[in-house]
Short mmCIF file of C-alpha atoms in Angstrom, two decimals:
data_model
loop_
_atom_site.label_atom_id
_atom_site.label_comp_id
_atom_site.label_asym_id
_atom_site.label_seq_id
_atom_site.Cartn_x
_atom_site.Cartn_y
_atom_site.Cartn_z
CA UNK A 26 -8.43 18.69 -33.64
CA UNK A 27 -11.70 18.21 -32.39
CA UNK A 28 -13.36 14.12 -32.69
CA UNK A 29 -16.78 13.55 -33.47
CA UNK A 30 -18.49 11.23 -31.29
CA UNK A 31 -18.67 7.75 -32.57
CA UNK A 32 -21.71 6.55 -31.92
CA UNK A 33 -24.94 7.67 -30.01
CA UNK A 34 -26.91 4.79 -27.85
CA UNK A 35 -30.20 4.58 -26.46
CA UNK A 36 -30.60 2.81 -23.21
CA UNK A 37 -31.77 -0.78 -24.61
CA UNK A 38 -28.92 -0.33 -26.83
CA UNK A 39 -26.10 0.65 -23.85
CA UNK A 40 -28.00 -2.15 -22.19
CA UNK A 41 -27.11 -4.74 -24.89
CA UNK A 42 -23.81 -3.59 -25.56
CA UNK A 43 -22.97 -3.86 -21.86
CA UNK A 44 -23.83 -7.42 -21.37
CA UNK A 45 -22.06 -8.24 -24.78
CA UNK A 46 -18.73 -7.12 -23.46
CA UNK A 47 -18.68 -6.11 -19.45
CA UNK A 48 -17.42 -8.42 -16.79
CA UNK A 49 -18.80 -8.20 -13.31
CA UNK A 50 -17.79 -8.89 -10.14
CA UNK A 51 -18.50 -11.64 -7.10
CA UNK A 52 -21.51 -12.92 -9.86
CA UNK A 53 -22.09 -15.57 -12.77
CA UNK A 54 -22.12 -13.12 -15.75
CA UNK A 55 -25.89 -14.53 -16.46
CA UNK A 56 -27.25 -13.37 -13.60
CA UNK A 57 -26.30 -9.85 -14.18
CA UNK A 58 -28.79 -6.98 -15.19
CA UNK A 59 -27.42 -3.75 -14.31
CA UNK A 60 -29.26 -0.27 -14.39
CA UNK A 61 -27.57 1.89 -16.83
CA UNK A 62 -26.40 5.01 -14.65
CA UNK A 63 -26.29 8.25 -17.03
CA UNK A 64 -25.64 10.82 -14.12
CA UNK A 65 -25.39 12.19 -10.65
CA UNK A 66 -25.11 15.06 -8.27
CA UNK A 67 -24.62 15.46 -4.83
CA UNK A 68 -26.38 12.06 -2.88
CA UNK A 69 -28.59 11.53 -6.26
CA UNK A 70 -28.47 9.19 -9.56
CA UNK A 71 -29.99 8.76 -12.57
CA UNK A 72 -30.19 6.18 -15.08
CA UNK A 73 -30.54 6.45 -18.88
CA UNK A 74 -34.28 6.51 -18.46
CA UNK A 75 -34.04 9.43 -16.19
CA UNK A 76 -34.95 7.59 -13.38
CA UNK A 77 -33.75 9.19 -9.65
CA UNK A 78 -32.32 7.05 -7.23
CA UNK A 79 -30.99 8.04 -3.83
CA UNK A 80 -27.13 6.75 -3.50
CA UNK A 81 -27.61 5.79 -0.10
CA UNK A 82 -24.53 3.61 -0.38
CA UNK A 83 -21.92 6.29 -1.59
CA UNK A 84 -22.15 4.52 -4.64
CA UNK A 85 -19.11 1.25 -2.71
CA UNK A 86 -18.92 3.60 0.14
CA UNK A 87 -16.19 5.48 -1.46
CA UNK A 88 -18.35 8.96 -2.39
CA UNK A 89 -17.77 10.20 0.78
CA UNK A 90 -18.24 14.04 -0.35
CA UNK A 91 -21.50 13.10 -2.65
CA UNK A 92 -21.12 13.33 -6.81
CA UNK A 93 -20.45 16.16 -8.87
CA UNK A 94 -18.94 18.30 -6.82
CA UNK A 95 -17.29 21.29 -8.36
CA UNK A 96 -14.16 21.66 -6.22
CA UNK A 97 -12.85 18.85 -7.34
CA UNK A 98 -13.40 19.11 -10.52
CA UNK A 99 -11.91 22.50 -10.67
CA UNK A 100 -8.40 20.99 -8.80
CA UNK A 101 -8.84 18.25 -11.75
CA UNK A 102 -9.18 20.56 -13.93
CA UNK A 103 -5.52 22.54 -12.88
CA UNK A 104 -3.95 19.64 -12.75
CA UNK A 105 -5.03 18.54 -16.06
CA UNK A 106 -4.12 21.66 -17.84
CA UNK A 107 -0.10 21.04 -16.42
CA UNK A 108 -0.06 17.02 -16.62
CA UNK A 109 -1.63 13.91 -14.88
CA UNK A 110 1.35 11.59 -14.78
CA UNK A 111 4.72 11.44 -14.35
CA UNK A 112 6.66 8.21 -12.84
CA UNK A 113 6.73 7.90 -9.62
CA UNK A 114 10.96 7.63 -9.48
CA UNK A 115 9.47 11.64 -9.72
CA UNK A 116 8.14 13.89 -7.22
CA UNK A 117 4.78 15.94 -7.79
CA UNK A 118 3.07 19.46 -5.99
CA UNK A 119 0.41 17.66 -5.60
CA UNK A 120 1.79 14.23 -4.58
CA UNK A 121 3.94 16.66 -1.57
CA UNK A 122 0.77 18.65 -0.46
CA UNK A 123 -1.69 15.42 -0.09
CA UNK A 124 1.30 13.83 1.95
CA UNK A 125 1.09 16.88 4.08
CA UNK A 126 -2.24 17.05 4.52
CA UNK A 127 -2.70 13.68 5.35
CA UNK A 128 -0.06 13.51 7.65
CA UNK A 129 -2.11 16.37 9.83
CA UNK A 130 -5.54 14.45 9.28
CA UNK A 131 -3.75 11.04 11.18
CA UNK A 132 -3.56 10.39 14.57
CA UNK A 133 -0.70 10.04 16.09
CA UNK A 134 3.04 9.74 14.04
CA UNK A 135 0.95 8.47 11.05
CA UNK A 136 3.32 10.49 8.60
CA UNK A 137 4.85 9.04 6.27
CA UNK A 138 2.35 7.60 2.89
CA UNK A 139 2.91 5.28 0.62
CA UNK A 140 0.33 5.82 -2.70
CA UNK A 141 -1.18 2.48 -4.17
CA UNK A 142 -4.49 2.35 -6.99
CA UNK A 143 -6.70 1.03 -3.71
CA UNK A 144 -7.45 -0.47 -0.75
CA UNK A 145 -6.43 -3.68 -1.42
CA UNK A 146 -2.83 -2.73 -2.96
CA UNK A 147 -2.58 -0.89 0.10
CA UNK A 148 -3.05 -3.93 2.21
CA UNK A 149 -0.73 -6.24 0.04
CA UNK A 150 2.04 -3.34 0.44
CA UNK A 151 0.77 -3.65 4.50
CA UNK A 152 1.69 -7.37 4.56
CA UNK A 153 4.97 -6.75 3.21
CA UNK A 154 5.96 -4.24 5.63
CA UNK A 155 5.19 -5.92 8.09
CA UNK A 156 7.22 -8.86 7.14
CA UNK A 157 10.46 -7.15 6.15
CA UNK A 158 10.09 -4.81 9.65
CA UNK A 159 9.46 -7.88 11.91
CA UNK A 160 11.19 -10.69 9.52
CA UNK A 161 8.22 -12.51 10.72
CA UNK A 162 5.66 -14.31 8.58
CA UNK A 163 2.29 -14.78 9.80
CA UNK A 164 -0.42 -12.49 9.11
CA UNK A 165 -3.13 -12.20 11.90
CA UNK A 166 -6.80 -11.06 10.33
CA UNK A 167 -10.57 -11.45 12.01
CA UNK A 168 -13.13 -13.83 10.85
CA UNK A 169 -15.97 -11.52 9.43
CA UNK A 170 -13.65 -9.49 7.51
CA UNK A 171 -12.71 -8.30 4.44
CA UNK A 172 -9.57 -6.67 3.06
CA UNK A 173 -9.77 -6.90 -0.96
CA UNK A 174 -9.69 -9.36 -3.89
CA UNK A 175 -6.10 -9.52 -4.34
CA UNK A 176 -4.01 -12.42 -3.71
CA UNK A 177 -2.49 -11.37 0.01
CA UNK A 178 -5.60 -9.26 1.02
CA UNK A 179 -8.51 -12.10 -0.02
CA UNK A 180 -6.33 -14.34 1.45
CA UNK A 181 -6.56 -12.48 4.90
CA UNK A 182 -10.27 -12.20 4.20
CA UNK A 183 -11.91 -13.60 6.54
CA UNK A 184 -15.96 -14.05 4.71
CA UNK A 185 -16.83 -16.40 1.88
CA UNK A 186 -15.50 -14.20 -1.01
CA UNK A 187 -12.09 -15.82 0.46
CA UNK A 188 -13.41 -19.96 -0.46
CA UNK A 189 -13.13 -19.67 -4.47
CA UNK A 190 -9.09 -18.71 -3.88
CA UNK A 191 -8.16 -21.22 -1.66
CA UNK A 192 -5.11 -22.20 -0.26
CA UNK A 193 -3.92 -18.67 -0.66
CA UNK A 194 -1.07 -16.84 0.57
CA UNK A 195 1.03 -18.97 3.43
CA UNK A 196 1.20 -17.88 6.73
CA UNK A 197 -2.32 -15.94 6.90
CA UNK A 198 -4.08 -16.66 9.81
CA UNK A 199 -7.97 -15.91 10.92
CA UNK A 200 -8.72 -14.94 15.09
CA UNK A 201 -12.30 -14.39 16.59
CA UNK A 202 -12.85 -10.65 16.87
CA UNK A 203 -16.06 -9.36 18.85
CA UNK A 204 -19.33 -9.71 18.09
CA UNK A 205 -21.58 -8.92 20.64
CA UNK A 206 -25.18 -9.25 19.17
CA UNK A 207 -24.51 -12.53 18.01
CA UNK A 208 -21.22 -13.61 20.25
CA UNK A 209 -19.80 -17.22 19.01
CA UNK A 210 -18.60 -17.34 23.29
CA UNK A 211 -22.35 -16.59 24.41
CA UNK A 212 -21.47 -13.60 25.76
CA UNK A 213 -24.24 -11.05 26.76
CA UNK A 214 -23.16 -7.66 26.68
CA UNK A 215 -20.68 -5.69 24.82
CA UNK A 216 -17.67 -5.66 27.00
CA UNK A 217 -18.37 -9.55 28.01
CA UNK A 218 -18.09 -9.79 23.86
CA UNK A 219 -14.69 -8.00 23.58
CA UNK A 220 -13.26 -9.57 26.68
CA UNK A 221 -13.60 -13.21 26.22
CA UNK A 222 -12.23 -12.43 21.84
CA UNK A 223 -9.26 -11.24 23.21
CA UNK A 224 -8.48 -13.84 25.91
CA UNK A 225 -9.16 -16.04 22.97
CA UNK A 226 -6.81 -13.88 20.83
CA UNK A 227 -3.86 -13.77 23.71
CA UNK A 228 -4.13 -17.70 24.05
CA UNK A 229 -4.02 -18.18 20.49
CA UNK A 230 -1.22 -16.23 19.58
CA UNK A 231 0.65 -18.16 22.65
CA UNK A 232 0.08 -21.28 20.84
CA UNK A 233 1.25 -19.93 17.55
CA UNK A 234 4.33 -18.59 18.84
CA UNK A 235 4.55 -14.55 19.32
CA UNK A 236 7.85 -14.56 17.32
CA UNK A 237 6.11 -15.60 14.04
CA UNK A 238 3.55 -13.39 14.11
CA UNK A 239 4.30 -9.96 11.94
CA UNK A 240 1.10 -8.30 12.05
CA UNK A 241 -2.41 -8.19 13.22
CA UNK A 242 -4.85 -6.73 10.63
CA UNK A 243 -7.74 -5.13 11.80
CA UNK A 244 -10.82 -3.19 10.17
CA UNK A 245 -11.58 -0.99 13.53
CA UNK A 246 -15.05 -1.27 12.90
CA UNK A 247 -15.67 -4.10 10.66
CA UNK A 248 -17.54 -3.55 7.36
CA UNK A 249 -19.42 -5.17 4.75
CA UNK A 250 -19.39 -8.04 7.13
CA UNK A 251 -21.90 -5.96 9.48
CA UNK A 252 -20.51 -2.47 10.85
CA UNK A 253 -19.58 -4.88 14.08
CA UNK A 254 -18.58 -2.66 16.74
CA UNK A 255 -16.29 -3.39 19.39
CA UNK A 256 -15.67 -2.18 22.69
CA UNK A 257 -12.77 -0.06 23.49
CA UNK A 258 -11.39 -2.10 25.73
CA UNK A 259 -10.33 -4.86 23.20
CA UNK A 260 -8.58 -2.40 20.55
CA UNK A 261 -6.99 -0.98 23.51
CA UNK A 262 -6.07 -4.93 24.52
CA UNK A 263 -5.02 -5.86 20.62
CA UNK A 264 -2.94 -2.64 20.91
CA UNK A 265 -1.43 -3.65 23.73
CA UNK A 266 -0.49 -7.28 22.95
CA UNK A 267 1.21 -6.09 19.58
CA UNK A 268 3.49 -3.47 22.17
CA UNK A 269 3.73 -7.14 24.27
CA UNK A 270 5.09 -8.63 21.65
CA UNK A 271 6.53 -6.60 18.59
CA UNK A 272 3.72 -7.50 16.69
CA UNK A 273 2.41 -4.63 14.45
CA UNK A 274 -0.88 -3.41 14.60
CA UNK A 275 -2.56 -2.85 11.08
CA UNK A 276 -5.86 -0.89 10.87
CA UNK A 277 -7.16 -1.22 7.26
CA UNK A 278 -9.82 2.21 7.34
CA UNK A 279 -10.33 1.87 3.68
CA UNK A 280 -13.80 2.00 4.52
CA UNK A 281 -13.94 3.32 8.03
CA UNK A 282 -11.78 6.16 6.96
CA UNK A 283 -11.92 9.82 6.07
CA UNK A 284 -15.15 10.55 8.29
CA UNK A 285 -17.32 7.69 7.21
CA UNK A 286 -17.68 6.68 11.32
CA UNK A 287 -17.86 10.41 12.14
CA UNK A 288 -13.82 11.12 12.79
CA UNK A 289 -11.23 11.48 10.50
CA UNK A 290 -10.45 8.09 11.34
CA UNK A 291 -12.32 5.42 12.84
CA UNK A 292 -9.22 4.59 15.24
CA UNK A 293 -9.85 7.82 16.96
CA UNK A 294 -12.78 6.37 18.66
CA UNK A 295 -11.17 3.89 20.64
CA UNK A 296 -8.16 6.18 21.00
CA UNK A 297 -5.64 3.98 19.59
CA UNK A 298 -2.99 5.03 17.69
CA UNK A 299 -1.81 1.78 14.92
CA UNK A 300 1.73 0.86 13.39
CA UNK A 301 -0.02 1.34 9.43
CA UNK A 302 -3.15 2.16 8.22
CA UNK A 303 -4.29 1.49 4.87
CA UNK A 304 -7.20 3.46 3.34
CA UNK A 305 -8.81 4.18 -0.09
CA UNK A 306 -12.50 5.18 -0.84
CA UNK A 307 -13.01 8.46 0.70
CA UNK A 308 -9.39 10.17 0.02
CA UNK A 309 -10.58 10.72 -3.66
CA UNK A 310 -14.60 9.86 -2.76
CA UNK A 311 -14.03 7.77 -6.33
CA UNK A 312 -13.22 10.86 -8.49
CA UNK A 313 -10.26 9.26 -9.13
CA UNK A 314 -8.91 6.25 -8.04
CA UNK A 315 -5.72 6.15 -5.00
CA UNK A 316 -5.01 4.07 -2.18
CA UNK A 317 -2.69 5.17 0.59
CA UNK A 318 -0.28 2.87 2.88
CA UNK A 319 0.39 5.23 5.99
CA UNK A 320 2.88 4.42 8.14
CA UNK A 321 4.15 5.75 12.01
CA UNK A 322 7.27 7.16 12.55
CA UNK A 323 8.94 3.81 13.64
CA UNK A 324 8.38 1.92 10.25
CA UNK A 325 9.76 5.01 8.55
CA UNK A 326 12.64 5.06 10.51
CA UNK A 327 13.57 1.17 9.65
CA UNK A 328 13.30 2.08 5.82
CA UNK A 329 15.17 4.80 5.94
CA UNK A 330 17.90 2.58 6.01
CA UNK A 331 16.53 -0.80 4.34
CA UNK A 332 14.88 -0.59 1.20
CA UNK A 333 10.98 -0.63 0.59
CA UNK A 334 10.38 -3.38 -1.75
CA UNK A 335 7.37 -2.38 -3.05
CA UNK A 336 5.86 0.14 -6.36
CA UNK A 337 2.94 0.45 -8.78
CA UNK A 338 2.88 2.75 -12.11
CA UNK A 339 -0.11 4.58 -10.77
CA UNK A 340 1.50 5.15 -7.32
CA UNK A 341 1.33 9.18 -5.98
CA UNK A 342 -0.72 9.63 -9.91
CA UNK A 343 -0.82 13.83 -9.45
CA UNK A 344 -4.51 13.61 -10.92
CA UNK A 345 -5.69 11.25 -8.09
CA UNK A 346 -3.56 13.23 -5.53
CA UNK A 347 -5.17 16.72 -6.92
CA UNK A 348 -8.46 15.43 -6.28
CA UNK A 349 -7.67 14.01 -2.88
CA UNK A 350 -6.30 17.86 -2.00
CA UNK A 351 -9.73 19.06 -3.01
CA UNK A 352 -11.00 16.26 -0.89
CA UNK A 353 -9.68 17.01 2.23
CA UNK A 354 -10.30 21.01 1.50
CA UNK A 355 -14.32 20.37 1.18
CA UNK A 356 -14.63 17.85 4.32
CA UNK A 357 -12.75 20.83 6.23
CA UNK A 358 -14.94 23.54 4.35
CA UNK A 359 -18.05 21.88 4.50
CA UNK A 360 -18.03 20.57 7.95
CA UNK A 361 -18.59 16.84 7.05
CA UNK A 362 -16.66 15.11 9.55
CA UNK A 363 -18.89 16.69 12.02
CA UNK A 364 -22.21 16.60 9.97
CA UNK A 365 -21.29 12.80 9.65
CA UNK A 366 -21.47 12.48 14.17
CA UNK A 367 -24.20 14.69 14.15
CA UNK A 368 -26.12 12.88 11.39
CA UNK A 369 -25.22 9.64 12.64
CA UNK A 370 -27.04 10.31 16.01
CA UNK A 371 -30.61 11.35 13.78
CA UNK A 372 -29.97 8.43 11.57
CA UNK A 373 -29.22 6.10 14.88
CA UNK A 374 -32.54 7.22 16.35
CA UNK A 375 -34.68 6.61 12.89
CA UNK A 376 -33.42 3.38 12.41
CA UNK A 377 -34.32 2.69 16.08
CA UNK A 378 -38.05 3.42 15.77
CA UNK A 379 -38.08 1.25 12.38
CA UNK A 380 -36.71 -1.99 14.49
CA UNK A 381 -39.52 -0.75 17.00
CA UNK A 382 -42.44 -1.04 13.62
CA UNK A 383 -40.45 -4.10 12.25
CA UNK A 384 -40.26 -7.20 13.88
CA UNK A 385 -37.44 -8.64 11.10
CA UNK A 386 -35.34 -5.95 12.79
CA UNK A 387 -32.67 -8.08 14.88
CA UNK A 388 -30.17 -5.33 15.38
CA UNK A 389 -29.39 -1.81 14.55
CA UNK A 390 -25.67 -0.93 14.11
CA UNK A 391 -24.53 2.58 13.99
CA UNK A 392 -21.44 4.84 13.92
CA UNK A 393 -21.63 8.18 12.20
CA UNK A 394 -23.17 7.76 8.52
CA UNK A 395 -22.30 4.39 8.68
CA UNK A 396 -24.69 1.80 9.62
CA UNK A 397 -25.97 -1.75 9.48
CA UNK A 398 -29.92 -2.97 10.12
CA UNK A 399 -29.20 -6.84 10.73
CA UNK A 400 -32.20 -8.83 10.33
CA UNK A 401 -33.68 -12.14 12.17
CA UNK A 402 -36.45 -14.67 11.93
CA UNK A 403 -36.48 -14.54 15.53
CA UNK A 404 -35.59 -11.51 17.98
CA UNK A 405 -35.59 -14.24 21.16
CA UNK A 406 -33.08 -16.54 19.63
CA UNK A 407 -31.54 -14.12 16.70
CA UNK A 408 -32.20 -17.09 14.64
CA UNK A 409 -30.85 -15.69 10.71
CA UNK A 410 -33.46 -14.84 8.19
CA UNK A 411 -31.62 -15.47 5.21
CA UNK A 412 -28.24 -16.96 6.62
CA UNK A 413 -24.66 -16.63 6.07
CA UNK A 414 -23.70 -16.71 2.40
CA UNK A 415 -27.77 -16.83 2.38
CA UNK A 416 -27.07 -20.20 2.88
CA UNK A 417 -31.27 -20.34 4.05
CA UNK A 418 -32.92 -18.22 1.26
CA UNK A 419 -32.32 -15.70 -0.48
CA UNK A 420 -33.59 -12.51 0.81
CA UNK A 421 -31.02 -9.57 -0.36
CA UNK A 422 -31.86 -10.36 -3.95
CA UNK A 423 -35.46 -9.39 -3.84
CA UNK A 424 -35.56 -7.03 -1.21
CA UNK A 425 -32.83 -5.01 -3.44
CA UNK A 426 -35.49 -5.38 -6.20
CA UNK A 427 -38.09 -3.09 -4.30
CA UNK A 428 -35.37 -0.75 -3.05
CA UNK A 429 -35.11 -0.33 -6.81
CA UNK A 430 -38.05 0.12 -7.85
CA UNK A 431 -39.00 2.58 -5.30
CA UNK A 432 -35.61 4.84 -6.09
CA UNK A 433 -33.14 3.56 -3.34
CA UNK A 434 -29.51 2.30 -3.86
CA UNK A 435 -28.05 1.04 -0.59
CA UNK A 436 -26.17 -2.60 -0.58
CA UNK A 437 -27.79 -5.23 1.33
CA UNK A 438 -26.28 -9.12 1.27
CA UNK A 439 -26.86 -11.79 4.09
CA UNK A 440 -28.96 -10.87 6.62
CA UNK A 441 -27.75 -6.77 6.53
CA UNK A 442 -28.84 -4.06 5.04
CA UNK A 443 -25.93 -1.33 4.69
CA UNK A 444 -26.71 2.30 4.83
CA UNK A 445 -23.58 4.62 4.19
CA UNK A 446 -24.68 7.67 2.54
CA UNK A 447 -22.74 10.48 1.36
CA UNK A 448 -21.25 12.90 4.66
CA UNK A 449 -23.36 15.93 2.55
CA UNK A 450 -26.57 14.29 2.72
CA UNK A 451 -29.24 16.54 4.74
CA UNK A 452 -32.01 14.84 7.62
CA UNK A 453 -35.20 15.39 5.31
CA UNK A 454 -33.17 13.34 2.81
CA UNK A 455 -32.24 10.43 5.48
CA UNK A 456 -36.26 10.80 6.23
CA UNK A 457 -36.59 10.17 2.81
CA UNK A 458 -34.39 7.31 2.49
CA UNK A 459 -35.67 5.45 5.29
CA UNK A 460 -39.59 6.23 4.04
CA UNK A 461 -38.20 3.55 1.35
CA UNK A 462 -36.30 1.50 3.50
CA UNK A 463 -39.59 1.11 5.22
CA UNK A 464 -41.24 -0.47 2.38
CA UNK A 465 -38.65 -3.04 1.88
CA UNK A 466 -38.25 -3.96 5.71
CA UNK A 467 -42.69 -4.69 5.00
CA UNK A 468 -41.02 -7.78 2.29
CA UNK A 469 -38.52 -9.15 5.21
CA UNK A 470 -41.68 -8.89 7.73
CA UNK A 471 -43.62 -10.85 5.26
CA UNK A 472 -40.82 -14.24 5.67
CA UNK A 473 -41.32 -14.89 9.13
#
């Protein structure tokens, strides 16, 4: 039977029609004016108008592998054409092969996965694992974090999108990770940074009481709270005071993950193997939507015997697992794990010669195509331009604007500007990018 299309739209009238019925996210629904996407292909968008934009942000650094890409679409396709759901009391082919492939992606015993819709069911299923393996209670996350807008992970949040939900979940509880541009101990270098967060962290979980503590959560490097990079030497000391104490050691890579930081995973660059990790984004790149809960060998062990207490409709959904197969087969075909580390050097060195031309240029932030330009009124006393929460002025709104205009999606908020583009995305077309970027960074010179 074939269905006529219901209605055609121009842009004005999409436009209308969207703001008539769409809610948005983290804004008052007034406020909201959306561009109208109509298509994309490989690190490019257009809107309804046919205008180009560059997705610089991999659209919520999720489209790891760029749009469009016809592998996937293919394994969609095949899996289409034989079903796209069954319930998960039911195995799949393609929910056994993405477990296996997975499984040989992971560092260490990382084996055993657990499918959710996202990142943030991931991390609620994360909280309760921990609880039921330790039967513990308190959940350990950084200030500067975030881990999703469900109940358990906003309430281990550690930024403002946390305030509007509070009290939340009992027994969540916020430590001082490193932060060594800015360090809230006045340290001056890296490794001064990491050292004096974890004697911090070591005394505080003394005072808490090491037998209540289930679980510390940790985004390796963390993300849309500034790509802050730690030293290895403190994820080497967290690891080690979870071993001290049977605490488990969470890494939530739903960001970090699936080559974003130029490995696999982000762990691997501090060589540190976790109890779970929870990840999202880049498995499926946002073809489809799937979250994974990954656990080691040891929390498998303990439910082999106990039951899991924990399921979703969608969980394992053979459509998002086909296209997280095809996934992993075009980072591995395509190099992009290691275009990602060699990328990330060019893009390190680019952004480096803009702070040089740009004195609103505090810091530049950078691990494989993941990066974050943080901004300052002041490069003597890192004094904020706009502030946290832009608690001083406003300057992500309007600087956003002429990324716009000129063809340029990244994310910016706060004082950072976010630059994540997809792992296919060539050097003229970082040149490109940052040719824009340059224009806007002109509009934060301009406030000092």
């Amino acid at each position: 039977m074939h269905l006529e299309q219901e209605f055609e739209v121009n842009s004005e009238d999409l436009f209308k029609m969207d703001r008539e019925h769409v809610v948005y996210s983290w804004h008052s629904q007034k406020d909201v004016k959306p561009i109208i996407m109509d298509k994309a292909d490989r690190i490019y968008m257009w809107d309804t108008d046919g205008k180009r934009y560059i997705d610089f942000c991999s659209g919520l650094l999720n489209v790891n592998i760029g749009h469009n890409n016809e592998h996937v679409k293919e394994a969609m396709r095949k899996q289409m054409e034989k079903f796209c759901y069954v319930g998960t009391m039911f195995g799949s082919e393609a929910k056994a092969k993405l477990s296996k492939m997975i499984s040989e992606v992971t560092p260490g015993d990382l084996d055993y996965v657990f499918y959710t819709n996202g990142g943030a069911e991931a991390v609620e299923n994360a909280i309760k694992t921990a609880r039921a393996y330790t039967g513990r209670h308190k959940i350990y996350s950084r200030w500067r974090s975030y881990h999703g807008a469900t109940a358990g992970a906003i309430s281990i949040t550690g930024d403002p999108r946390r305030w509007s939900q509070e009290p939340g979940m009992a027994g969540a509880v916020k430590y001082f990770g490193p932060y060594p541009y800015n360090c809230p101990f006045g340290s001056e270098t890296a490794e001064e940074s990491g050292r004096k967060a974890l004697e911090m962290l070591t005394t505080q979980i003394m005072l808490d009481g090491p037998h209540t503590v289930a679980a510390i959560f940790m985004e390796p490097i963390v993300g849309t709270n500034g790509i802050i990079i730690p030293p290895t030497s403190y994820v080497k000391g967290v690891r080690a005071l979870c071993d001290k104490y049977g605490i488990l050691l969470v890494a939530d890579e739903t960001m970090s993950g699936w080559g974003r930081s130029g490995k696999w995973f982000c762990m691997e660059h501090f060589g540190v193997v976790p109890d779970i990790i929870t990840t999202a984004k880049g498995v499926t790149s946002g073809y489809v939507p799937l979250g994974c809960m990954i656990w080691s060998k040891k929390i498998w062990e303990y439910f082999w015997n106990n039951p899991f207490s924990g399921g979703l409709t969608y969980g394992g959904h053979a459509l998002g697992c086909a296209s997280g197969i095809a996934n992993i087969e075009v980072y591995k075909q395509d190099n992009l794990i290691e275009n990602s580390e060699k990328l990330g050097l060019y893009l390190e060195k680019k952004l480096l010669e803009l702070k040089e031309k740009h004195p609103s240029i505090g810091d530049v932030r950078v691990k494989g195509l993941w990066a974050c330009v943080e901004l300052t009124k002041d490069r003597e006393t890192k004094a904020p331009l706009a502030g946290f929460n832009n608690s001083i002025q406003n300057v992500a709104g309007p600087l956003m604007k002429i990324l716009y205009e000129n063809g340029l999606h990244t994310f910016c908020k706060w004082d950072f500007i976010f630059i994540s583009p997809p792992l296919c995305i060539t050097a003229e077309e970082i040149d490109e990018s940052l040719d824009i970027l340059d224009i806007g960074l002109n509009y934060t010179d301009s406030l000092l």
